[in-house]
CSV table of C-alpha atoms in Angstrom, one decimal:
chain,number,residue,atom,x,y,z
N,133,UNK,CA,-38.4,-20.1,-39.9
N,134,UNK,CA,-38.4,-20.8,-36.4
N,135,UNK,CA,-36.4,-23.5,-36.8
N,136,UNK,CA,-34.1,-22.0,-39.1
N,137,UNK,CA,-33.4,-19.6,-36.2
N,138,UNK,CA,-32.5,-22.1,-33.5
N,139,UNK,CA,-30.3,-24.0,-35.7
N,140,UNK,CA,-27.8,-20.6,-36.4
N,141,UNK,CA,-28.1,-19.5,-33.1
N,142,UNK,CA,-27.3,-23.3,-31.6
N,143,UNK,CA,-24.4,-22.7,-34.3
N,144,UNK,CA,-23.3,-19.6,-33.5
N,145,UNK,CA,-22.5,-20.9,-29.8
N,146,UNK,CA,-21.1,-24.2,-31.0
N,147,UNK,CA,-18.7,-22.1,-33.3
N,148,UNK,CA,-18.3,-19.4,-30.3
N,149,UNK,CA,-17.3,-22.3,-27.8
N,150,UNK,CA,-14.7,-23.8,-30.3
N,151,UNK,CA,-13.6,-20.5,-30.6
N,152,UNK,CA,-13.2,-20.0,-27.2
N,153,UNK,CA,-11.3,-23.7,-26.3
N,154,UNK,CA,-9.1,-23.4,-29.2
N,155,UNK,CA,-7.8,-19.7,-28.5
N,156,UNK,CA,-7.4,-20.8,-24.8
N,157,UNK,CA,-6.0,-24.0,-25.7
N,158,UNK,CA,-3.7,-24.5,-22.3
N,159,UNK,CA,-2.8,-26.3,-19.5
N,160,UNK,CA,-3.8,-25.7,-15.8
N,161,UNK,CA,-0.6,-25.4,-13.6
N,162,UNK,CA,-1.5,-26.3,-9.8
N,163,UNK,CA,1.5,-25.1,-8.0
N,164,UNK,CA,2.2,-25.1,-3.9
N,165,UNK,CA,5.6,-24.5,-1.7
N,166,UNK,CA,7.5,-27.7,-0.8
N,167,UNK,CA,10.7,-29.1,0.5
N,168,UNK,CA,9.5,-32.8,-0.3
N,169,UNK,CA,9.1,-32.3,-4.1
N,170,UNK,CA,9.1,-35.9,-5.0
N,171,UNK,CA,6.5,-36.4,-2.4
N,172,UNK,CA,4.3,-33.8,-3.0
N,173,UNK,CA,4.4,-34.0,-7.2
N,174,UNK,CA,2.8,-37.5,-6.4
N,175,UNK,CA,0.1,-36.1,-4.3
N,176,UNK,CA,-0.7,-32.8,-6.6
N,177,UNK,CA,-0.7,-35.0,-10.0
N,178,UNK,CA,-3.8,-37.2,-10.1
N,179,UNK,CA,-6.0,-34.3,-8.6
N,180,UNK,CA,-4.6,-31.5,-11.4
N,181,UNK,CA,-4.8,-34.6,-14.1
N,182,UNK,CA,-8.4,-35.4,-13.1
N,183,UNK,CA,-9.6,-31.6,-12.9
N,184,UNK,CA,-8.0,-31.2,-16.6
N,185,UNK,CA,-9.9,-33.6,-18.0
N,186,UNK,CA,-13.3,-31.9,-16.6
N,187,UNK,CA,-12.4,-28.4,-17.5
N,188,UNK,CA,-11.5,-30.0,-20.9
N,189,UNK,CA,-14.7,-27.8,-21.8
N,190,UNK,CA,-12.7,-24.6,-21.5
N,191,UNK,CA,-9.7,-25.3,-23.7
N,192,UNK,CA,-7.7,-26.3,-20.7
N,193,UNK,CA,-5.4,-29.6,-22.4
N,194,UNK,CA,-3.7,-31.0,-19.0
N,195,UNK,CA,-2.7,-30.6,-15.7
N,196,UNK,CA,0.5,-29.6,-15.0
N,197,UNK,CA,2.4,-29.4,-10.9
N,198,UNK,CA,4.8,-27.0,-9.9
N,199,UNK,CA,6.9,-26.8,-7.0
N,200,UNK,CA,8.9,-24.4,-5.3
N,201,UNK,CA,11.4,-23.8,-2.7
N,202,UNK,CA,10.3,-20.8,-1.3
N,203,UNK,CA,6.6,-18.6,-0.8
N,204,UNK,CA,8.4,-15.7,-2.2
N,205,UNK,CA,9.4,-17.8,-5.3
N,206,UNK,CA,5.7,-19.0,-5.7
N,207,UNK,CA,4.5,-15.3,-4.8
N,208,UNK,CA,7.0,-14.2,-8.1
N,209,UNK,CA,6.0,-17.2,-10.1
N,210,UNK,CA,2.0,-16.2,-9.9
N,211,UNK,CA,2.6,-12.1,-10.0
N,212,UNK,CA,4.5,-13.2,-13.8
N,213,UNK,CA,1.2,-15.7,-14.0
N,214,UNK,CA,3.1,-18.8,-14.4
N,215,UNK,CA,0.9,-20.5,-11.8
N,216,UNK,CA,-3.0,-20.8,-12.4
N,217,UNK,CA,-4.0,-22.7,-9.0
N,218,UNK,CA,-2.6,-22.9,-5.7
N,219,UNK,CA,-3.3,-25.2,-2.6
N,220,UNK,CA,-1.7,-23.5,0.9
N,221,UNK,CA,-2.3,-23.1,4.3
N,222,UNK,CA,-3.3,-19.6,5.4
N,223,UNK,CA,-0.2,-18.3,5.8
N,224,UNK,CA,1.2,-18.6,2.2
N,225,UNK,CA,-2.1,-17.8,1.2
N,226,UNK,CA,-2.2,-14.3,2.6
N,227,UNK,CA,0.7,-13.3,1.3
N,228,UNK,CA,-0.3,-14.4,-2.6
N,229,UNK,CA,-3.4,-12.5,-1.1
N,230,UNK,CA,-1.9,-9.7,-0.6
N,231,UNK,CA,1.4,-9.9,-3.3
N,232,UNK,CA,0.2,-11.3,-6.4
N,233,UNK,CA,-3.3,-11.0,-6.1
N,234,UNK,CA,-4.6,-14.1,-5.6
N,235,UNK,CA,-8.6,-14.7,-5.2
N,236,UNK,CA,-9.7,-17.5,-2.8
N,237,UNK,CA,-11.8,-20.0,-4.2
N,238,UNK,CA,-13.0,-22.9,-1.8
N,239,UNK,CA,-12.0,-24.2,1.4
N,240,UNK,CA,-9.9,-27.4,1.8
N,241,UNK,CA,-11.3,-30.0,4.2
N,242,UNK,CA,-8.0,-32.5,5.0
N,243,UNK,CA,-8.5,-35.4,7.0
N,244,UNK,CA,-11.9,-34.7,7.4
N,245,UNK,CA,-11.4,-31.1,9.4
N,246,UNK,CA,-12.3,-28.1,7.4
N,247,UNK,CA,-10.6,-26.2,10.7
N,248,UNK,CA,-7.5,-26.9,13.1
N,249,UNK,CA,-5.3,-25.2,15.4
N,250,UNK,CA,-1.7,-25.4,17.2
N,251,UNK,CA,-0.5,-27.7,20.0
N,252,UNK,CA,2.7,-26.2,22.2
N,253,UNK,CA,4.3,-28.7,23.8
N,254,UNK,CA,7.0,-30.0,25.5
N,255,UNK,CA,8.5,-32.9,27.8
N,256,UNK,CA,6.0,-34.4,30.5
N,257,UNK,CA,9.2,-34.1,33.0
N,258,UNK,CA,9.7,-30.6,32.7
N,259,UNK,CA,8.9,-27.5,34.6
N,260,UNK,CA,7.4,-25.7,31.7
N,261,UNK,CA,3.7,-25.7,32.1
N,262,UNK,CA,2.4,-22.2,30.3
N,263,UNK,CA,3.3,-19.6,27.9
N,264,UNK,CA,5.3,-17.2,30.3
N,265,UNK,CA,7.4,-20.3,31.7
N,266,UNK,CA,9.5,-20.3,27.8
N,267,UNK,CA,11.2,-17.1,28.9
N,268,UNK,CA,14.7,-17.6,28.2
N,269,UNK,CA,14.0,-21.2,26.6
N,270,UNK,CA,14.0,-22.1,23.4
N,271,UNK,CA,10.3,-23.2,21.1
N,272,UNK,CA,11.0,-25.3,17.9
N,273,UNK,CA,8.9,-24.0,14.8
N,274,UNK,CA,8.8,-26.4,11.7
N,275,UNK,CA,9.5,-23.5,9.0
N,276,UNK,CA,9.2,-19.8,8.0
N,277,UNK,CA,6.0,-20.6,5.8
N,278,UNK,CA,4.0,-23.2,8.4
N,279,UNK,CA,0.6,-21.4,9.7
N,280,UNK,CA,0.2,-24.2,12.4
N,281,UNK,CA,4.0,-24.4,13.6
N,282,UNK,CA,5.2,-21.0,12.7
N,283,UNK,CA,2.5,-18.0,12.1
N,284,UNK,CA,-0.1,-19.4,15.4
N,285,UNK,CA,2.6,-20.0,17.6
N,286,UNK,CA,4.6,-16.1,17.3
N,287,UNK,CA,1.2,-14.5,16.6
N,288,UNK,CA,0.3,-15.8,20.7
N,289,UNK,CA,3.6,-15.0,21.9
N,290,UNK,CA,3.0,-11.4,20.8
N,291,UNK,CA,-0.5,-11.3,21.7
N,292,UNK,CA,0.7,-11.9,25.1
N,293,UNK,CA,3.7,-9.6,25.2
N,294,UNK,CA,6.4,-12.0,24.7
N,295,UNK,CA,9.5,-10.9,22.9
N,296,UNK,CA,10.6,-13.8,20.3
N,297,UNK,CA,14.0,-14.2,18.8
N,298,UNK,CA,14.8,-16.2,16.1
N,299,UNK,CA,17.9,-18.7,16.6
N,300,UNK,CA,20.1,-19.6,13.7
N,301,UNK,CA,20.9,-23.3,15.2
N,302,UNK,CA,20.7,-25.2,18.2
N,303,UNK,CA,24.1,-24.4,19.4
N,304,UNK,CA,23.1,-20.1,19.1
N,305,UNK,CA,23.0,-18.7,22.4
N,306,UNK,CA,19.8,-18.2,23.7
N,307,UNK,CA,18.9,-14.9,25.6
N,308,UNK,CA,17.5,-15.0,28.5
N,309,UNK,CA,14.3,-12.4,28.6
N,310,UNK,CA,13.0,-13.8,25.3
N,311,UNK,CA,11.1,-16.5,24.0
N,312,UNK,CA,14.2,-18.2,21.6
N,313,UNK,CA,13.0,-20.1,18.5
N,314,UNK,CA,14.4,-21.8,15.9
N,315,UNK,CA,13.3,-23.7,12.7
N,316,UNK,CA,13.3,-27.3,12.7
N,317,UNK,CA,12.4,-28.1,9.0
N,318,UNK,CA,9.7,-30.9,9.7
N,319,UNK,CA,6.9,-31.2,12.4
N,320,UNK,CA,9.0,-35.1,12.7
N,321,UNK,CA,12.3,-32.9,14.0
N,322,UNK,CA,10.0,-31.1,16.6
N,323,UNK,CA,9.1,-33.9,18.1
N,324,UNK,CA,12.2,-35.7,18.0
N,325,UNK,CA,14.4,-32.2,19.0
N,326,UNK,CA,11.6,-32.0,21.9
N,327,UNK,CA,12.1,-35.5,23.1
N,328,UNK,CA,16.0,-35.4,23.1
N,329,UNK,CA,16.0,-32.3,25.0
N,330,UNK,CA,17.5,-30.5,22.2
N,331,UNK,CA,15.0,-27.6,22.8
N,332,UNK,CA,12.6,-26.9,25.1
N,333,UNK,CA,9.2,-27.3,23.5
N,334,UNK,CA,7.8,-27.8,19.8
N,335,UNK,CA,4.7,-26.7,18.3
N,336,UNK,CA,2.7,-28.8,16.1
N,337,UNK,CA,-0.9,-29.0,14.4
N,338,UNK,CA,-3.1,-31.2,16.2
N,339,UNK,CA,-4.0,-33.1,12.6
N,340,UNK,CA,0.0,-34.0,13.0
N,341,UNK,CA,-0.5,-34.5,17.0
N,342,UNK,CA,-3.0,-37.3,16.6
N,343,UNK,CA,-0.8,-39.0,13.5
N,344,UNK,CA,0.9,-42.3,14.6
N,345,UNK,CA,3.3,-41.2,11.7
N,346,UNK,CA,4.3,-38.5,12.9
N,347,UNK,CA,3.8,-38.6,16.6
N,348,UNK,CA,3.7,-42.1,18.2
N,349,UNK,CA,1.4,-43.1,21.0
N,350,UNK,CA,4.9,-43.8,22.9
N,351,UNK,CA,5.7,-40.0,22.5
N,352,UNK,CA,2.4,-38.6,23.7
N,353,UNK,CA,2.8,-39.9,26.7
N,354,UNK,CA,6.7,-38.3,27.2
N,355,UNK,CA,4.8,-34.7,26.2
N,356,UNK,CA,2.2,-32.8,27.9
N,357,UNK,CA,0.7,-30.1,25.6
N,358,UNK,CA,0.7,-26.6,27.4
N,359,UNK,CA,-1.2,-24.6,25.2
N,360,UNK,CA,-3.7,-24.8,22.6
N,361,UNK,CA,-4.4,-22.2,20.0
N,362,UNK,CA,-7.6,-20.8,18.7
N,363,UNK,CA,-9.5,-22.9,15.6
N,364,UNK,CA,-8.3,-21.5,11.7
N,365,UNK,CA,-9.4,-22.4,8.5
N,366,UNK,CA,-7.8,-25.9,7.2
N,367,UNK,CA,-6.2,-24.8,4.1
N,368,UNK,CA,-7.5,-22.9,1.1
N,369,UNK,CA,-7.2,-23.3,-3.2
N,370,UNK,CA,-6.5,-20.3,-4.5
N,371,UNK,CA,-6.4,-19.0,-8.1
N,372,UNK,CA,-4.0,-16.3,-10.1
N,373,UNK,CA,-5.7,-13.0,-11.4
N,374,UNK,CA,-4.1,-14.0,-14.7
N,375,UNK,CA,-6.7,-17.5,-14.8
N,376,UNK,CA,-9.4,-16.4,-17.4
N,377,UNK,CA,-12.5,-15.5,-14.9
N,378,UNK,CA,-14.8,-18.9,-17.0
N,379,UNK,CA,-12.0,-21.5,-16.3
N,380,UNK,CA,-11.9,-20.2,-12.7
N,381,UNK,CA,-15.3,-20.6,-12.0
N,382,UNK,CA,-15.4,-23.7,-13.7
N,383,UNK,CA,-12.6,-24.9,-11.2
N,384,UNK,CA,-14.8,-24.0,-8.5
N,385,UNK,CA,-17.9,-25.6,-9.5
N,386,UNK,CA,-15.6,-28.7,-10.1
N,387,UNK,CA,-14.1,-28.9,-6.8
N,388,UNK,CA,-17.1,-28.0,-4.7
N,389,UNK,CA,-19.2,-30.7,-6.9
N,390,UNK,CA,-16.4,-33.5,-5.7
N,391,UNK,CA,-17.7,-36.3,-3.3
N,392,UNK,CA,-15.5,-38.0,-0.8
N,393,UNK,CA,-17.4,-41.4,-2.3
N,394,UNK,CA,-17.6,-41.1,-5.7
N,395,UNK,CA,-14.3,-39.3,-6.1
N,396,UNK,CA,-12.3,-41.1,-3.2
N,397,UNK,CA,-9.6,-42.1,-4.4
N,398,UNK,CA,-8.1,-38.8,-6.2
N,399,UNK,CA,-9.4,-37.0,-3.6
N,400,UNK,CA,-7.4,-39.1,-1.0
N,401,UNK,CA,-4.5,-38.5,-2.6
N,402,UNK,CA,-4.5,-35.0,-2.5
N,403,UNK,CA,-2.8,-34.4,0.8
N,404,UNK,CA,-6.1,-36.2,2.7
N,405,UNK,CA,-8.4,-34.5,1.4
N,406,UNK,CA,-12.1,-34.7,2.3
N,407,UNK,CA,-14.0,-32.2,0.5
N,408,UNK,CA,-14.1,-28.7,-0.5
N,409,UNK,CA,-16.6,-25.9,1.0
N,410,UNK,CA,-17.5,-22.2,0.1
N,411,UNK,CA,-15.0,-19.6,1.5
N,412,UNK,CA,-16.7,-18.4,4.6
N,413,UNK,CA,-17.6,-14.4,4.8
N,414,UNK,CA,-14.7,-13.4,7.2
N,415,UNK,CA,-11.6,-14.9,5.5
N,416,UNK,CA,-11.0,-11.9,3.6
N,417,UNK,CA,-10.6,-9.9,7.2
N,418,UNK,CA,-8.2,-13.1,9.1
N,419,UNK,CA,-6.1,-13.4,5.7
N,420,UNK,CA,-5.3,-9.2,6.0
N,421,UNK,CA,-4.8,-9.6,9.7
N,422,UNK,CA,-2.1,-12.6,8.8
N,423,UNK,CA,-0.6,-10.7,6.5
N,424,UNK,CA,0.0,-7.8,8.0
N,425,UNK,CA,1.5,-9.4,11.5
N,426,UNK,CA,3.7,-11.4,9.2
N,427,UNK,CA,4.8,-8.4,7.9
N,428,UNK,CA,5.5,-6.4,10.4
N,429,UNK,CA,8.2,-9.5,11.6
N,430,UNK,CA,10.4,-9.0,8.3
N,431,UNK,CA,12.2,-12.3,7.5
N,432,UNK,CA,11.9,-14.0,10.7
């Protein structure tokens, strides 16, 4: 009788889980901002293709990439749950925080740093050695949705009572009791507007400093870095309210169980990354301070 019993209730769960995978049949739609599409749909894919397959449990049938433009289209796109996962820098991720209600799920070691912070620089030539020396110059950002070259960089220049405002192009006049900036697109046209004297100094991440790719070993020696900001959080994956609370977990258990060894090669491919860690205690609190000196700067 005993037996009986253990056979309908193993039943009963086999029938409840084909239940549950067939009524969720569905793909997983990993989404992030980008003005490289064609770059970053070949770094998303394998790692949403590969997590499919081992949430397969759950119903979920593939792994689909989005890309958009802008954060405020990805902040629409998960608010109307079009987007089940995102992976952002802090930035972004405090506004789909605070917008569309996104939960943070792990922490995204790249390039083996779970951490990294800002490098202000400019020409080794130059007068410029501090912070209250870019009065009246002008500071290259990469773009309105960078942490590392747009969010660190204004967030110090309030924190130390410098005015900022925002240049619409090279050519704009600059004023001359403000710290000018401008947006540069790429952390490649910081250095290079930096070098050609096209603006005064650049900010970059120091992952990006130390990248022959993106800064040469010929080029460090023209710059001298004047300032250093304080250590943030890498980068975060995120997940949308709408994501059915099993298949989120189950991303998370599938991410944080991911070696660098064993799962090198997808993992590589995913923008560098080295592994994923538990999101530490006071993230909620930096993520609501981000988001609300962000806001207070409207559009620019």
């Amino acid at each position: 009788m005993r037996t009986g019993f253990f056979r309908a209730t193993l039943l009963l769960m086999i029938v409840g889980w084909l239940g549950f995978s067939q009524a969720y049949a569905r793909p997983i739609v990993l989404a992030q901002v980008s003005d490289r599409p064609k770059k970053d749909f070949k770094q998303l894919r394998p790692m949403a293709a590969e997590v499919a397959k081992r949430l397969s449990q759950y119903g979920i049938t593939e792994g689909q990439v989005q890309l958009y433009p802008s954060l405020k289209e990805l902040t629409l796109a998960m608010q109307r749950g079009e987007v089940d996962w995102v992976t952002e820098t802090l930035y972004s991720a405090a506004v789909l925080v605070a917008e569309a209600n996104a939960k943070p799920l792990v922490q995204k070691w790249k390039g083996g740093d779970h951490e990294y912070r800002s490098f202000l620089f400019t020409r080794r030539d130059s007068a410029l050695n501090n912070l209250n020396d870019l009065v009246g110059r002008s500071v290259a950002f990469e773009h309105p949705a960078s942490f590392s070259s747009y969010y660190l960089p204004r967030h110090l220049f309030d924190s130390q009572g410098l005015v900022t405002h925002y240049l619409e192009n090279i050519r704009a006049h600059r004023k001359p009791d403000v710290v000018n900036f401008l947006f540069s697109r790429n952390e490649k046209n910081n250095v290079l507007w930096v070098e050609k004297g096209l603006v005064d100094a650049g900010v970059i991440s120091e992952a990006d400093w130390k990248d022959e790719a993106r800064v040469s070993a010929q080029q460090r020696q023209m710059f001298k870095v004047i300032h250093r900001s304080e250590f943030y959080p890498r980068a975060l994956e995120l997940v949308s309210p709408h994501l059915d609370a099993q298949v989120a977990e189950g991303l998370r258990s599938v991410l944080l169980e991911m070696s660098p060894v064993a799962d090198s090669d997808v993992m590589a491919r995913y923008e560098g990354t080295t592994g994923f860690s538990k999101i530490s205690n006071h993230l909620y609190r930096q993520l609501e301070e981000i988001y609300q000196h962000q806001k207070a700067w409207g559009v620019n």
